[in-house]
C-alpha positions as a Python dict, from the first residue, in 0.01 Angstrom:
ca = {
    (1, 'M'): (0, 0, 0),
    (2, 'P'): (300, -29, -139),
    (3, 'I'): (543, 290, -221),
    (4, 'R'): (695, 287, -566),
    (5, 'S'): (1002, 477, -670),
    (6, 'R'): (1026, 689, -993),
    (7, 'P'): (1354, 493, -1164),
    (8, 'V'): (1671, 723, -1071),
    (9, 'P'): (1813, 747, -1425),
    (10, 'A'): (2124, 590, -1419),
    (11, 'P'): (2429, 836, -1405),
    (12, 'P'): (2643, 898, -1794),
    (13, 'H'): (2965, 705, -1799),
    (14, 'P'): (3256, 979, -1749),
    (15, 'F'): (3422, 849, -2055),
    (16, 'A'): (3110, 924, -2275),
    (17, 'D'): (3134, 1248, -2314),
    (18, 'L'): (3515, 1216, -2406),
    (19, 'D'): (3379, 960, -2607),
    (20, 'R'): (3177, 1171, -2847),
    (21, 'L'): (3455, 1397, -2869),
    (22, 'G'): (3703, 1183, -2971),
    (23, 'D'): (3405, 1094, -3281),
    (24, 'E'): (3401, 1444, -3387),
    (25, 'I'): (3750, 1501, -3401),
    (26, 'A'): (3760, 1195, -3588),
    (27, 'E'): (3506, 1247, -3808),
    (28, 'L'): (3613, 1599, -3880),
    (29, 'S'): (3920, 1503, -3974),
    (30, 'A'): (3825, 1276, -4208),
    (31, 'H'): (3625, 1590, -4396),
    (32, 'L'): (3969, 1749, -4374),
    (33, 'D'): (4120, 1507, -4539),
    (34, 'A'): (3840, 1471, -4813),
    (35, 'A'): (3895, 1844, -4868),
    (36, 'T'): (4279, 1832, -4888),
    (37, 'A'): (4190, 1594, -5160),
    (38, 'R'): (4015, 1848, -5368),
    (39, 'L'): (4280, 2118, -5218),
    (40, 'L'): (4560, 1914, -5404),
    (41, 'A'): (4403, 1866, -5753),
    (42, 'L'): (4363, 2272, -5762),
    (43, 'I'): (4710, 2302, -5722),
    (44, 'R'): (4784, 2053, -5928),
    (45, 'E'): (4611, 2202, -6219),
    (46, 'F'): (4711, 2516, -6101),
    (47, 'D'): (5057, 2458, -6111),
    (48, 'A'): (5002, 2283, -6493),
    (49, 'R'): (4839, 2502, -6618),
    (50, 'G'): (5127, 2821, -6532),
    (51, 'G'): (4925, 3013, -6277),
    (52, 'W'): (5258, 3059, -6080),
    (53, 'N'): (5387, 3201, -6400),
    (54, 'T'): (5339, 3547, -6270),
    (55, 'G'): (5673, 3666, -6165),
    (56, 'F'): (5682, 3456, -5936),
    (57, 'S'): (5992, 3162, -5936),
    (58, 'S'): (5776, 2838, -5855),
    (59, 'C'): (5443, 2780, -5724),
    (60, 'A'): (5533, 2671, -5405),
    (61, 'A'): (5672, 3045, -5413),
    (62, 'W'): (5351, 3175, -5558),
    (63, 'L'): (5138, 2903, -5245),
    (64, 'G'): (5381, 3079, -4972),
    (65, 'W'): (5277, 3411, -5095),
    (66, 'R'): (4917, 3373, -5162),
    (67, 'V'): (4777, 3109, -4886),
    (68, 'G'): (5089, 3185, -4664),
    (69, 'L'): (5222, 2821, -4579),
    (70, 'D'): (5613, 2833, -4487),
    (71, 'L'): (5801, 2728, -4842),
    (72, 'G'): (5938, 2362, -4693),
    (73, 'A'): (5524, 2262, -4652),
    (74, 'A'): (5429, 2381, -4930),
    (75, 'R'): (5708, 2242, -5149),
    (76, 'E'): (5612, 1954, -5022),
    (77, 'R'): (5245, 2001, -5107),
    (78, 'V'): (5344, 2063, -5511),
    (79, 'R'): (5563, 1755, -5455),
    (80, 'V'): (5230, 1557, -5384),
    (81, 'A'): (4942, 1706, -5539),
    (82, 'R'): (5208, 1633, -5831),
    (83, 'A'): (5287, 1261, -5750),
    (84, 'L'): (4889, 1178, -5686),
    (85, 'G'): (4847, 1285, -6045),
    (86, 'A'): (4993, 895, -6183),
    (87, 'L'): (4881, 783, -5872),
    (88, 'P'): (4456, 725, -5882),
    (89, 'R'): (4432, 486, -5644),
    (90, 'L'): (4599, 685, -5302),
    (91, 'A'): (4421, 1058, -5450),
    (92, 'E'): (4052, 852, -5429),
    (93, 'A'): (4157, 697, -5084),
    (94, 'L'): (4235, 1066, -4991),
    (95, 'A'): (3929, 1221, -5115),
    (96, 'R'): (3653, 989, -4992),
    (97, 'G'): (3893, 1044, -4590),
    (98, 'E'): (3983, 681, -4592),
    (99, 'L'): (4369, 807, -4545),
    (100, 'S'): (4534, 1086, -4449),
    (101, 'Y'): (4707, 1338, -4584),
    (102, 'S'): (5069, 1256, -4360),
    (103, 'K'): (4919, 873, -4494),
    (104, 'V'): (4960, 1027, -4886),
    (105, 'R'): (5247, 1222, -4767),
    (106, 'A'): (5467, 931, -4738),
    (107, 'L'): (5346, 699, -4964),
    (108, 'T'): (5359, 924, -5245),
    (109, 'R'): (5755, 916, -5218),
    (110, 'V'): (5826, 590, -5257),
    (111, 'A'): (5493, 492, -5463),
    (112, 'T'): (5485, 439, -5861),
    (113, 'S'): (5153, 314, -6072),
    (114, 'E'): (5301, -41, -6045),
    (115, 'T'): (5315, -93, -5661),
    (116, 'E'): (5020, 192, -5566),
    (117, 'A'): (4780, -119, -5501),
    (118, 'R'): (4991, -257, -5271),
    (119, 'L'): (5109, 64, -5084),
    (120, 'L'): (4718, 192, -5064),
    (121, 'A'): (4728, -183, -4899),
    (122, 'V'): (4990, -36, -4631),
    (123, 'G'): (4785, 241, -4592),
    (124, 'R'): (4513, 128, -4499),
    (125, 'A'): (4618, -174, -4303),
    (126, 'G'): (4876, 20, -4046),
    (127, 'T'): (4941, 385, -3905),
    (128, 'V'): (5081, 696, -3955),
    (129, 'E'): (5383, 490, -3785),
    (130, 'H'): (5353, 173, -3991),
    (131, 'V'): (5378, 369, -4351),
    (132, 'E'): (5651, 575, -4207),
    (133, 'R'): (5836, 326, -4144),
    (134, 'I'): (5773, 89, -4423),
    (135, 'V'): (5827, 341, -4674),
    (136, 'R'): (6194, 418, -4483),
    (137, 'G'): (6271, 15, -4521),
    (138, 'W'): (6082, 74, -4923),
    (139, 'R'): (6359, 371, -4966),
    (140, 'R'): (6648, 185, -4810),
    (141, 'V'): (6608, -79, -5057),
    (142, 'D'): (6550, 171, -5354),
    (143, 'Q'): (6905, 294, -5232),
    (144, 'L'): (7079, -63, -5296),
    (145, 'A'): (6950, -99, -5601),
    (146, 'E'): (7046, 234, -5715),
    (147, 'A'): (7418, 149, -5494),
    (148, 'R'): (7395, -166, -5781),
    (149, 'E'): (7332, 30, -6049),
    (150, 'S'): (7604, 299, -6000),
    (151, 'K'): (7811, -2, -5907),
    (152, 'R'): (7702, -214, -6241),
    (153, 'R'): (7775, 163, -6435),
    (154, 'H'): (8130, 221, -6216),
    (155, 'A'): (8290, -101, -6394),
    (156, 'S'): (8115, -50, -6764),
    (157, 'R'): (8366, 242, -6769),
    (158, 'G'): (8607, 259, -7014),
    (159, 'L'): (8904, 436, -7223),
    (160, 'F'): (8944, 251, -7562),
    (161, 'V'): (9207, 326, -7807),
    (162, 'R'): (9318, 232, -8137),
    (163, 'Q'): (9528, 329, -8465),
    (164, 'D'): (9376, 353, -8731),
    (165, 'E'): (9512, 217, -9107),
    (166, 'D'): (9639, 606, -9178),
    (167, 'G'): (9783, 633, -8852),
    (168, 'M'): (9518, 842, -8743),
    (169, 'V'): (9462, 744, -8307),
    (170, 'V'): (9032, 673, -8269),
    (171, 'L'): (8953, 713, -7934),
    (172, 'R'): (8567, 554, -7780),
    (173, 'A'): (8513, 655, -7471),
    (174, 'R'): (8211, 558, -7159),
    (175, 'L'): (8326, 761, -6818),
    (176, 'E'): (8033, 772, -6568),
    (177, 'P'): (7821, 1095, -6529),
    (178, 'E'): (8028, 1372, -6320),
    (179, 'V'): (8367, 1199, -6534),
    (180, 'G'): (8169, 1322, -6839),
    (181, 'A'): (8103, 1662, -6723),
    (182, 'L'): (8417, 1732, -6637),
    (183, 'L'): (8613, 1687, -6946),
    (184, 'V'): (8328, 1879, -7122),
    (185, 'Q'): (8430, 2162, -6888),
    (186, 'A'): (8794, 2045, -6995),
    (187, 'L'): (8752, 2112, -7342),
    (188, 'A'): (8570, 2411, -7308),
    (189, 'A'): (8862, 2577, -7106),
    (190, 'A'): (9149, 2395, -7354),
    (191, 'R'): (8882, 2557, -7669),
    (192, 'E'): (8870, 2894, -7513),
    (193, 'R'): (9294, 2899, -7436),
    (194, 'L'): (9347, 2782, -7854),
    (195, 'H'): (9070, 3112, -7892),
    (196, 'Q'): (9287, 3352, -7729),
    (197, 'R'): (9611, 3190, -7874),
    (198, 'T'): (9378, 3226, -8220),
    (199, 'R'): (9351, 3598, -8204),
    (200, 'V'): (9722, 3651, -8154),
    (201, 'G'): (9760, 3485, -8487),
    (202, 'F'): (9967, 3196, -8350),
    (203, 'V'): (9895, 2817, -8209),
    (204, 'G'): (10173, 2740, -7990),
    (205, 'E'): (10492, 2820, -8220),
    (206, 'T'): (10344, 2760, -8508),
    (207, 'P'): (10152, 3128, -8753),
    (208, 'L'): (9806, 3038, -8874),
    (209, 'D'): (9694, 3103, -9230),
    (210, 'P'): (9499, 3373, -9208),
    (211, 'L'): (9330, 3200, -9562),
    (212, 'G'): (9280, 2856, -9415),
    (213, 'D'): (8880, 2717, -9309),
    (214, 'P'): (8828, 2792, -8962),
    (215, 'P'): (8901, 2466, -8765),
    (216, 'T'): (8501, 2277, -8688),
    (217, 'P'): (8418, 2230, -8360),
    (218, 'A'): (8448, 1825, -8401),
    (219, 'Q'): (8831, 1913, -8455),
    (220, 'Q'): (8785, 2216, -8207),
    (221, 'R'): (8732, 1905, -7948),
    (222, 'A'): (9086, 1743, -8100),
    (223, 'D'): (9296, 2035, -8061),
    (224, 'G'): (9156, 2084, -7732),
    (225, 'L'): (9226, 1709, -7591),
    (226, 'A'): (9542, 1789, -7699),
    (227, 'L'): (9649, 2086, -7480),
    (228, 'I'): (9454, 1979, -7189),
    (229, 'A'): (9799, 1616, -7238),
    (230, 'E'): (10025, 1853, -7275),
    (231, 'T'): (9915, 2062, -7043),
    (232, 'A'): (9879, 1776, -6793),
    (233, 'L'): (10262, 1669, -6856),
    (234, 'H'): (10464, 1967, -6868),
    (235, 'Q'): (10242, 2273, -6660),
    (236, 'G'): (9896, 2421, -6494),
    (237, 'L'): (9580, 2423, -6710),
    (238, 'D'): (9501, 2849, -6677),
    (239, 'P'): (9251, 2999, -6853),
    (240, 'G'): (9305, 3330, -6729),
    (241, 'T'): (9091, 3591, -6533),
    (242, 'P'): (8754, 3428, -6449),
    (243, 'G'): (8637, 3776, -6343),
    (244, 'E'): (8714, 3891, -6666),
    (245, 'R'): (8643, 3547, -6822),
    (246, 'Y'): (8315, 3467, -6790),
    (247, 'Q'): (8180, 3874, -6867),
    (248, 'V'): (7899, 3976, -7075),
    (249, 'V'): (7948, 4257, -7314),
    (250, 'V'): (7692, 4422, -7481),
    (251, 'H'): (7731, 4704, -7738),
    (252, 'V'): (7409, 4940, -7723),
    (253, 'D'): (7335, 5308, -7878),
    (254, 'V'): (7298, 5562, -7619),
    (255, 'P'): (6843, 5633, -7794),
    (256, 'A'): (6819, 5283, -7776),
    (257, 'L'): (6896, 5207, -7427),
    (258, 'V'): (6712, 5556, -7327),
    (259, 'D'): (6362, 5390, -7540),
    (260, 'P'): (6355, 5059, -7677),
    (261, 'A'): (6096, 5151, -7952),
    (262, 'E'): (6384, 5356, -8076),
    (263, 'P'): (6584, 5241, -8371),
    (264, 'G'): (6958, 5159, -8270),
    (265, 'N'): (7205, 4827, -8233),
    (266, 'S'): (7209, 4634, -7931),
    (267, 'A'): (7392, 4294, -7955),
    (268, 'L'): (7691, 4125, -7792),
    (269, 'E'): (7983, 4077, -7857),
    (270, 'D'): (7965, 3778, -8063),
    (271, 'G'): (7773, 4005, -8292),
    (272, 'T'): (7432, 3796, -8140),
    (273, 'H'): (7123, 4073, -8105),
    (274, 'V'): (6955, 4121, -7786),
    (275, 'S'): (6661, 4324, -7721),
    (276, 'A'): (6696, 4695, -7624),
    (277, 'E'): (6503, 4627, -7238),
    (278, 'T'): (6810, 4317, -7241),
    (279, 'S'): (7010, 4584, -7250),
    (280, 'R'): (6833, 4820, -7020),
    (281, 'R'): (6836, 4540, -6766),
    (282, 'L'): (7174, 4436, -6793),
    (283, 'A'): (7285, 4801, -6808),
    (284, 'C'): (7142, 4908, -6396),
    (285, 'D'): (7341, 4719, -6222),
    (286, 'A'): (7687, 4677, -6435),
    (287, 'S'): (8002, 4749, -6564),
    (288, 'R'): (7989, 5098, -6779),
    (289, 'V'): (8223, 5257, -7078),
    (290, 'V'): (8096, 5513, -7287),
    (291, 'M'): (8201, 5520, -7635),
    (292, 'R'): (8227, 5781, -7879),
    (293, 'H'): (8198, 5667, -8230),
    (294, 'N'): (8242, 5957, -8509),
    (295, 'A'): (7992, 5938, -8883),
    (296, 'E'): (8191, 5661, -9079),
    (297, 'G'): (8134, 5392, -8745),
    (298, 'R'): (8533, 5422, -8608),
    (299, 'V'): (8546, 5459, -8205),
    (300, 'V'): (8720, 5866, -8147),
    (301, 'E'): (8680, 5868, -7756),
    (302, 'V'): (8648, 5577, -7486),
    (303, 'G'): (8541, 5682, -7205),
    (304, 'A'): (8675, 5536, -6809),
    (305, 'R'): (8491, 5189, -6688),
    (306, 'T'): (8273, 5293, -6386),
    (307, 'R'): (8002, 5097, -6209),
    (308, 'T'): (7671, 5154, -6213),
    (309, 'V'): (7592, 5105, -5868),
    (310, 'P'): (7959, 5181, -5621),
    (311, 'P'): (8010, 4961, -5416),
    (312, 'A'): (7938, 5154, -5102),
    (313, 'L'): (7566, 5185, -5244),
    (314, 'R'): (7552, 4871, -5313),
    (315, 'R'): (7644, 4776, -4948),
    (316, 'A'): (7359, 5035, -4867),
    (317, 'L'): (7142, 4869, -5073),
    (318, 'Q'): (7185, 4528, -4951),
    (319, 'H'): (7158, 4630, -4601),
    (320, 'R'): (6848, 4803, -4679),
    (321, 'D'): (6624, 4620, -4871),
    (322, 'G'): (6811, 4234, -4760),
    (323, 'G'): (6744, 4068, -5139),
    (324, 'C'): (6500, 4054, -5386),
    (325, 'R'): (6234, 4313, -5270),
    (326, 'F'): (5978, 4153, -5495),
    (327, 'P'): (5642, 4016, -5359),
    (328, 'G'): (5710, 3612, -5197),
    (329, 'C'): (6041, 3592, -5342),
    (330, 'S'): (6289, 3548, -5042),
    (331, 'V'): (6581, 3480, -5290),
    (332, 'R'): (6950, 3658, -5099),
    (333, 'V'): (7114, 3718, -5433),
    (334, 'A'): (7012, 4031, -5621),
    (335, 'Q'): (7056, 4304, -5839),
    (336, 'G'): (7042, 4676, -5864),
    (337, 'H'): (6735, 4735, -5992),
    (338, 'H'): (6706, 5137, -6092),
    (339, 'V'): (6317, 5247, -6063),
    (340, 'R'): (6422, 5519, -6311),
    (341, 'H'): (6650, 5391, -6531),
    (342, 'W'): (6948, 5625, -6532),
    (343, 'A'): (6956, 5623, -6952),
    (344, 'N'): (6615, 5827, -6852),
    (345, 'G'): (6745, 6111, -6592),
    (346, 'G'): (6759, 5847, -6335),
    (347, 'P'): (6948, 5897, -6022),
    (348, 'T'): (7162, 5643, -5924),
    (349, 'T'): (7082, 5673, -5538),
    (350, 'L'): (6949, 5448, -5279),
    (351, 'S'): (6625, 5583, -5317),
    (352, 'N'): (6603, 5514, -5656),
    (353, 'L'): (6749, 5152, -5639),
    (354, 'I'): (6559, 4828, -5512),
    (355, 'L'): (6692, 4515, -5554),
    (356, 'L'): (6618, 4242, -5798),
    (357, 'C'): (6676, 3913, -5821),
    (358, 'R'): (6794, 3797, -6180),
    (359, 'R'): (6382, 3652, -6279),
    (360, 'H'): (6263, 3921, -6090),
    (361, 'H'): (6498, 4174, -6296),
    (362, 'R'): (6411, 4031, -6598),
    (363, 'A'): (6050, 4049, -6529),
    (364, 'M'): (6078, 4425, -6485),
    (365, 'H'): (6239, 4458, -6814),
    (366, 'E'): (6113, 4220, -7048),
    (367, 'E'): (5779, 4091, -6909),
    (368, 'G'): (5572, 4362, -6863),
    (369, 'Y'): (5567, 4445, -6478),
    (370, 'Q'): (5603, 4768, -6285),
    (371, 'I'): (5731, 4963, -5979),
    (372, 'G'): (5667, 5269, -5875),
    (373, 'R'): (5683, 5427, -5552),
    (374, 'G'): (5463, 5604, -5352),
    (375, 'A'): (5398, 5969, -5152),
    (376, 'D'): (5503, 5728, -4810),
    (377, 'G'): (5795, 5558, -4992),
    (378, 'A'): (5633, 5201, -5049),
    (379, 'Y'): (5736, 5034, -5323),
    (380, 'Q'): (5407, 4899, -5532),
    (381, 'F'): (5452, 4646, -5787),
    (382, 'R'): (5199, 4593, -6090),
    (383, 'R'): (5099, 4312, -6325),
    (384, 'P'): (5181, 4369, -6698),
    (385, 'D'): (4769, 4457, -6696),
    (386, 'G'): (4818, 4701, -6448),
    (387, 'R'): (4649, 4551, -6182),
    (388, 'P'): (4830, 4625, -5804),
    (389, 'L'): (5069, 4281, -5709),
    (390, 'P'): (5045, 4350, -5312),
    (391, 'D'): (5282, 4234, -5055),
    (392, 'V'): (4982, 4062, -4875),
    (393, 'P'): (4723, 3916, -5092),
    (394, 'P'): (4367, 4019, -4956),
    (395, 'S'): (4206, 3691, -4681),
    (396, 'A'): (3973, 3465, -4851),
    (397, 'A'): (3624, 3458, -4806),
    (398, 'M'): (3507, 3260, -4518),
    (399, 'P'): (3150, 3096, -4446),
    (400, 'A'): (2992, 3198, -4112),
    (401, 'D'): (3025, 2823, -4015),
    (402, 'P'): (3310, 2626, -4268),
    (403, 'V'): (3270, 2336, -4038),
    (404, 'Q'): (2861, 2248, -4124),
    (405, 'T'): (2943, 2438, -4513),
    (406, 'L'): (3218, 2123, -4531),
    (407, 'R'): (3005, 1899, -4428),
    (408, 'Q'): (2651, 1992, -4676),
    (409, 'Q'): (2977, 2042, -4945),
    (410, 'H'): (3077, 1640, -4900),
    (411, 'E'): (2708, 1512, -4864),
    (412, 'G'): (2607, 1651, -5176),
    (413, 'Q'): (2890, 1461, -5303),
    (414, 'G'): (2782, 1190, -5170),
    (415, 'L'): (3091, 1109, -4906),
    (416, 'H'): (2933, 1019, -4536),
    (417, 'L'): (3188, 1040, -4358),
    (418, 'T'): (3225, 922, -3989),
    (419, 'A'): (3495, 850, -3666),
    (420, 'R'): (3486, 521, -3876),
    (421, 'T'): (3646, 626, -4230),
    (422, 'G'): (4026, 710, -4177),
    (423, 'C'): (4065, 451, -3907),
    (424, 'P'): (4290, 139, -3993),
    (425, 'N'): (4237, -225, -3987),
    (426, 'W'): (4554, -236, -3745),
    (427, 'L'): (4469, -505, -3423),
    (428, 'G'): (4797, -410, -3239),
    (429, 'E'): (5001, -697, -3417),
    (430, 'R'): (5391, -636, -3399),
    (431, 'L'): (5519, -478, -3721),
    (432, 'D'): (5780, -705, -3903),
    (433, 'V'): (5945, -422, -4148),
    (434, 'G'): (6188, -627, -4270),
    (435, 'W'): (5980, -901, -4377),
    (436, 'A'): (5662, -658, -4490),
    (437, 'V'): (5935, -488, -4728),
    (438, 'S'): (6019, -790, -4872),
    (439, 'V'): (5666, -920, -4925),
    (440, 'L'): (5595, -591, -5070),
    (441, 'H'): (5879, -466, -5301),
    (442, 'P'): (5931, -567, -5629),
    (443, 'Q'): (6333, -533, -5587),
    (444, 'A'): (6315, -649, -5273),
    (445, 'N'): (6382, -1052, -5280),
    (446, 'P'): (6708, -1044, -5500),
    (447, 'L'): (6842, -855, -5192),
    (448, 'A'): (6711, -1080, -4919),
    (449, 'S'): (7064, -1295, -4957),
    (450, 'P'): (7348, -1136, -4800),
    (451, 'G'): (7651, -950, -4974),
}
């Protein structure tokens, strides 16, 4: 009788397991892209509602503190999140796993509501490399268009001078933005020089009439322009020592400085009122002059000017802290803050000082943030409501199987993602970037001709 052997199954293809592994990678990547769309939507809402404005300088700074993102990556997340708010097609494609975050990040650099549809087609058809190359070409066209606009503005500059019937000279100018800003600064410097002369009672060689009406802002600018012209012809413009010129002088009564709730004067040199807490902030790290007044308000004694934080102590403070110590802040230019204010008896010592940037120094004084020092010497920041603000935020709770949880969430949302969801339609043909941009970009055709 014939002997039949049992059929032997064919050995598995050596690449079958690798194909399944590759499919799993591609499918999970699509799930991650869909989850990234949700993450960006949350960031956009959090940013719009100012959730980061709890002592942080920006939403990116908050992300760096709360999530642990590099500041550059955090800024890019916020930028993409904001852009997608006005680009619903790209946002939906990312949410469905059809476009990767890398593609969307590149496309949002150039996409507008008018060009979104055609750029979405680019993202679906090409690889990340294709998208990046087209975006670079697209931006090049934008730069050329911007250069044309800049050239047009430059050509339209002009200063028009005519003499009125009564002999007055009338000027009308159209200046490039940076030139206009330069002129405004020069006028401000000239007005300051005239103000210095006014205080001693002369403009040029002419005594001022103390009973005359003060000049209007327009008249001040006219006088400043005359001084600029004279200076250009005869001598250099010297507005004075910058260190003294740009000082902010605050007058504050001692009771208000010790306790902001107490009545007392707190005002700038020109009489503008500022809060007592603002005066306390400015007095933390500044030059200090003590003046004593009699009952009639006359000054009877003026002390020597001293630094609140001496230079040697400031160097030690800078060496110890390196910059702002507020959680999540990396600003290196900072001010010395007394943990216990010197007006309340706090010593000006290294142990009672901490560096804070201007924004966070204001948060400590005017916005109700608090700082203390524990028994171990570590600083502890607290929000205005008393909740602690740790240097390192607590870790988010994670499910036992985050991948399966992500799949279940997307299934519940009706998203059926596979290994082919995010695959481009590219068939291997060579990409002609110049031709692609000339077809896609609305301003490319006028640039197609040389010159």
